[in-house]
Amino acid sequence: MSTQETGLVIRKSAVVAASPEQAFEVFTEGIATWWPYETHSVQAMDKDGQAPETVVFETGPGGRVYERMTSGEEAHWANVAAWEPPHRLVLEWKVNPDAIAPTEIEVRFTPEGDGTRVDLEHRGFEVLGKDAEEAHSSYSSGWPKVFQDYVETIGK
């Protein structure tokens, strides 16, 4: 697994022991099985410090990614901007509920040997203006755990 940061872009990459179809499905429909929402969620970070009930990824163009809190409230994370299973997806990602504009996350799934190369790029922090550097720094420290949890889940 590798990490690369240039400017206000975060890149994560790994080869997983799964087909592109499996890797894509786990990343999307299976998000609740690998996302560390007990630490990386609106409820855990901004509300009461507790893990939300679940994380939901609505598949297809215009789908939403959100957490369902234990109170029943939903915290919106992203909208699906591009949906090209099993090769690529793009999310318009809100770095926090109060962000003035979304950043962009692109994930590509490419066959490599007996597995799949998964490349994630989180970009567009500049749209956040004065908050861009802080958001980029926060996500730079968060993505290693999140992406590693995904990679480890695929390996199980």
mmCIF file of C-alpha atoms in Angstrom:
data_model
loop_
_atom_site.group_PDB
_atom_site.id
_atom_site.type_symbol
_atom_site.label_atom_id
_atom_site.label_comp_id
_atom_site.label_asym_id
_atom_site.label_seq_id
_atom_site.Cartn_x
_atom_site.Cartn_y
_atom_site.Cartn_z
ATOM 1 C CA MET A 1 0.000 0.000 0.000
ATOM 2 C CA SER A 2 1.276 3.475 -0.762
ATOM 3 C CA THR A 3 0.410 7.046 0.124
ATOM 4 C CA GLN A 4 1.275 10.083 -1.937
ATOM 5 C CA GLU A 5 0.423 13.688 -1.191
ATOM 6 C CA THR A 6 1.081 16.544 -3.595
ATOM 7 C CA GLY A 7 -0.294 20.000 -3.019
ATOM 8 C CA LEU A 8 -3.784 19.603 -1.651
ATOM 9 C CA VAL A 9 -4.313 16.116 -3.082
ATOM 10 C CA ILE A 10 -4.237 12.841 -1.159
ATOM 11 C CA ARG A 11 -3.564 9.600 -3.017
ATOM 12 C CA LYS A 12 -3.862 6.070 -1.635
ATOM 13 C CA SER A 13 -3.121 2.920 -3.576
ATOM 14 C CA ALA A 14 -3.079 -0.817 -2.932
ATOM 15 C CA VAL A 15 -3.376 -4.092 -4.771
ATOM 16 C CA VAL A 16 -6.056 -6.296 -3.220
ATOM 17 C CA ALA A 17 -6.710 -10.014 -3.651
ATOM 18 C CA ALA A 18 -10.104 -9.580 -5.280
ATOM 19 C CA SER A 19 -11.629 -9.040 -8.697
ATOM 20 C CA PRO A 20 -12.517 -5.466 -9.716
ATOM 21 C CA GLU A 21 -16.182 -6.395 -9.246
ATOM 22 C CA GLN A 22 -15.581 -7.609 -5.680
ATOM 23 C CA ALA A 23 -13.346 -4.657 -4.785
ATOM 24 C CA PHE A 24 -15.899 -2.181 -6.164
ATOM 25 C CA GLU A 25 -18.792 -3.867 -4.358
ATOM 26 C CA VAL A 26 -17.014 -3.938 -0.995
ATOM 27 C CA PHE A 27 -16.013 -0.275 -1.364
ATOM 28 C CA THR A 28 -19.590 0.785 -2.154
ATOM 29 C CA GLU A 29 -22.364 -1.547 -0.993
ATOM 30 C CA GLY A 30 -20.131 -3.027 1.710
ATOM 31 C CA ILE A 31 -18.970 0.294 3.185
ATOM 32 C CA ALA A 32 -20.496 -0.491 6.599
ATOM 33 C CA THR A 33 -18.266 -3.579 6.862
ATOM 34 C CA TRP A 34 -14.995 -1.656 6.645
ATOM 35 C CA TRP A 35 -15.479 2.079 7.319
ATOM 36 C CA PRO A 36 -14.202 2.826 10.861
ATOM 37 C CA TYR A 37 -17.290 4.865 11.748
ATOM 38 C CA GLU A 38 -16.691 4.398 15.464
ATOM 39 C CA THR A 39 -13.917 6.998 15.047
ATOM 40 C CA HIS A 40 -14.453 8.516 11.569
ATOM 41 C CA SER A 41 -18.023 9.835 11.578
ATOM 42 C CA VAL A 42 -19.982 12.987 12.333
ATOM 43 C CA GLN A 43 -21.591 11.457 15.421
ATOM 44 C CA ALA A 44 -18.293 10.191 16.838
ATOM 45 C CA MET A 45 -16.378 13.389 16.084
ATOM 46 C CA ASP A 46 -18.925 16.204 16.405
ATOM 47 C CA LYS A 47 -21.931 14.956 18.337
ATOM 48 C CA ASP A 48 -21.734 12.700 21.369
ATOM 49 C CA GLY A 49 -18.573 10.690 20.730
ATOM 50 C CA GLN A 50 -20.549 7.506 20.088
ATOM 51 C CA ALA A 51 -20.459 5.439 16.916
ATOM 52 C CA PRO A 52 -23.405 5.936 14.573
ATOM 53 C CA GLU A 53 -25.755 3.069 13.805
ATOM 54 C CA THR A 54 -24.360 2.506 10.297
ATOM 55 C CA VAL A 55 -22.968 3.999 7.096
ATOM 56 C CA VAL A 56 -25.020 3.764 3.894
ATOM 57 C CA PHE A 57 -23.810 3.981 0.281
ATOM 58 C CA GLU A 58 -26.686 4.430 -2.179
ATOM 59 C CA THR A 59 -25.336 3.046 -5.432
ATOM 60 C CA GLY A 60 -25.691 4.664 -8.838
ATOM 61 C CA PRO A 61 -25.505 8.212 -10.188
ATOM 62 C CA GLY A 62 -26.888 10.718 -7.693
ATOM 63 C CA GLY A 63 -26.759 8.201 -4.847
ATOM 64 C CA ARG A 64 -25.880 9.427 -1.392
ATOM 65 C CA VAL A 65 -23.306 8.344 1.164
ATOM 66 C CA TYR A 66 -24.383 9.082 4.727
ATOM 67 C CA GLU A 67 -24.298 7.886 8.292
ATOM 68 C CA ARG A 68 -27.413 7.015 10.222
ATOM 69 C CA MET A 69 -26.964 8.149 13.797
ATOM 70 C CA THR A 70 -28.292 6.307 16.813
ATOM 71 C CA SER A 71 -30.857 9.118 17.192
ATOM 72 C CA GLY A 72 -32.226 8.325 13.715
ATOM 73 C CA GLU A 73 -30.755 11.491 12.192
ATOM 74 C CA GLU A 74 -28.726 11.257 9.012
ATOM 75 C CA ALA A 75 -25.431 13.042 8.388
ATOM 76 C CA HIS A 76 -24.782 13.539 4.676
ATOM 77 C CA TRP A 77 -21.232 12.733 3.544
ATOM 78 C CA ALA A 78 -21.325 12.642 -0.256
ATOM 79 C CA ASN A 79 -23.191 12.370 -3.545
ATOM 80 C CA VAL A 80 -22.204 9.965 -6.313
ATOM 81 C CA ALA A 81 -21.027 12.128 -9.231
ATOM 82 C CA ALA A 82 -19.775 9.311 -11.502
ATOM 83 C CA TRP A 83 -20.708 5.640 -11.411
ATOM 84 C CA GLU A 84 -18.842 3.237 -13.709
ATOM 85 C CA PRO A 85 -18.874 -0.212 -12.059
ATOM 86 C CA PRO A 86 -16.588 -2.012 -11.625
ATOM 87 C CA HIS A 87 -13.936 0.439 -12.827
ATOM 88 C CA ARG A 88 -14.475 3.887 -11.337
ATOM 89 C CA LEU A 89 -16.567 6.094 -9.094
ATOM 90 C CA VAL A 90 -16.415 9.762 -8.144
ATOM 91 C CA LEU A 91 -17.915 11.241 -4.988
ATOM 92 C CA GLU A 92 -18.691 14.886 -4.219
ATOM 93 C CA TRP A 93 -17.481 14.683 -0.617
ATOM 94 C CA LYS A 94 -18.402 17.102 2.174
ATOM 95 C CA VAL A 95 -15.413 17.240 4.526
ATOM 96 C CA ASN A 96 -17.803 18.239 7.305
ATOM 97 C CA PRO A 97 -21.514 19.146 7.480
ATOM 98 C CA ASP A 98 -20.722 22.878 7.450
ATOM 99 C CA ALA A 99 -18.271 22.851 4.522
ATOM 100 C CA ILE A 100 -19.012 25.548 1.950
ATOM 101 C CA ALA A 101 -18.498 23.166 -0.998
ATOM 102 C CA PRO A 102 -17.681 19.519 -1.594
ATOM 103 C CA THR A 103 -14.258 18.127 -2.367
ATOM 104 C CA GLU A 104 -13.917 15.226 -4.793
ATOM 105 C CA ILE A 105 -12.923 11.612 -4.251
ATOM 106 C CA GLU A 106 -12.172 9.429 -7.259
ATOM 107 C CA VAL A 107 -11.624 5.696 -6.851
ATOM 108 C CA ARG A 108 -10.386 3.488 -9.703
ATOM 109 C CA PHE A 109 -10.367 -0.314 -9.769
ATOM 110 C CA THR A 110 -7.915 -1.800 -12.296
ATOM 111 C CA PRO A 111 -7.116 -5.492 -12.840
ATOM 112 C CA GLU A 112 -3.529 -6.260 -11.841
ATOM 113 C CA GLY A 113 -2.187 -9.803 -11.849
ATOM 114 C CA ASP A 114 -4.569 -11.994 -9.856
ATOM 115 C CA GLY A 115 -6.015 -9.008 -8.018
ATOM 116 C CA THR A 116 -7.111 -5.418 -8.401
ATOM 117 C CA ARG A 117 -5.239 -2.182 -8.012
ATOM 118 C CA VAL A 118 -7.373 0.302 -6.064
ATOM 119 C CA ASP A 119 -6.360 3.946 -6.501
ATOM 120 C CA LEU A 120 -8.061 6.611 -4.405
ATOM 121 C CA GLU A 121 -7.531 10.324 -4.972
ATOM 122 C CA HIS A 122 -9.071 12.955 -2.683
ATOM 123 C CA ARG A 123 -8.755 16.381 -4.291
ATOM 124 C CA GLY A 124 -10.344 19.789 -4.601
ATOM 125 C CA PHE A 125 -9.652 21.039 -1.090
ATOM 126 C CA GLU A 126 -9.056 24.503 -2.568
ATOM 127 C CA VAL A 127 -12.842 25.025 -2.802
ATOM 128 C CA LEU A 128 -12.843 25.316 0.994
ATOM 129 C CA GLY A 129 -10.980 28.627 0.912
ATOM 130 C CA LYS A 130 -9.390 29.477 4.249
ATOM 131 C CA ASP A 131 -10.322 26.034 5.615
ATOM 132 C CA ALA A 132 -8.537 24.119 2.821
ATOM 133 C CA GLU A 133 -5.215 23.504 4.584
ATOM 134 C CA GLU A 134 -6.834 22.370 7.834
ATOM 135 C CA ALA A 135 -9.232 20.000 6.046
ATOM 136 C CA HIS A 136 -6.418 18.580 3.930
ATOM 137 C CA SER A 137 -4.296 18.022 7.029
ATOM 138 C CA SER A 138 -7.158 16.292 8.825
ATOM 139 C CA TYR A 139 -7.902 13.974 5.907
ATOM 140 C CA SER A 140 -4.188 13.307 5.368
ATOM 141 C CA SER A 141 -4.075 11.848 8.864
ATOM 142 C CA GLY A 142 -7.425 10.040 8.518
ATOM 143 C CA TRP A 143 -7.166 8.325 5.140
ATOM 144 C CA PRO A 144 -4.348 5.915 6.128
ATOM 145 C CA LYS A 145 -6.594 4.179 8.713
ATOM 146 C CA VAL A 146 -9.720 4.292 6.564
ATOM 147 C CA PHE A 147 -8.006 2.916 3.460
ATOM 148 C CA GLN A 148 -6.108 0.280 5.451
ATOM 149 C CA ASP A 149 -9.374 -0.933 6.985
ATOM 150 C CA TYR A 150 -10.808 -1.304 3.464
ATOM 151 C CA VAL A 151 -7.728 -3.222 2.252
ATOM 152 C CA GLU A 152 -7.802 -5.526 5.292
ATOM 153 C CA THR A 153 -11.524 -6.235 4.846
ATOM 154 C CA ILE A 154 -10.956 -7.287 1.229
ATOM 155 C CA GLY A 155 -8.224 -9.647 2.435
ATOM 156 C CA LYS A 156 -10.517 -11.522 4.848
#
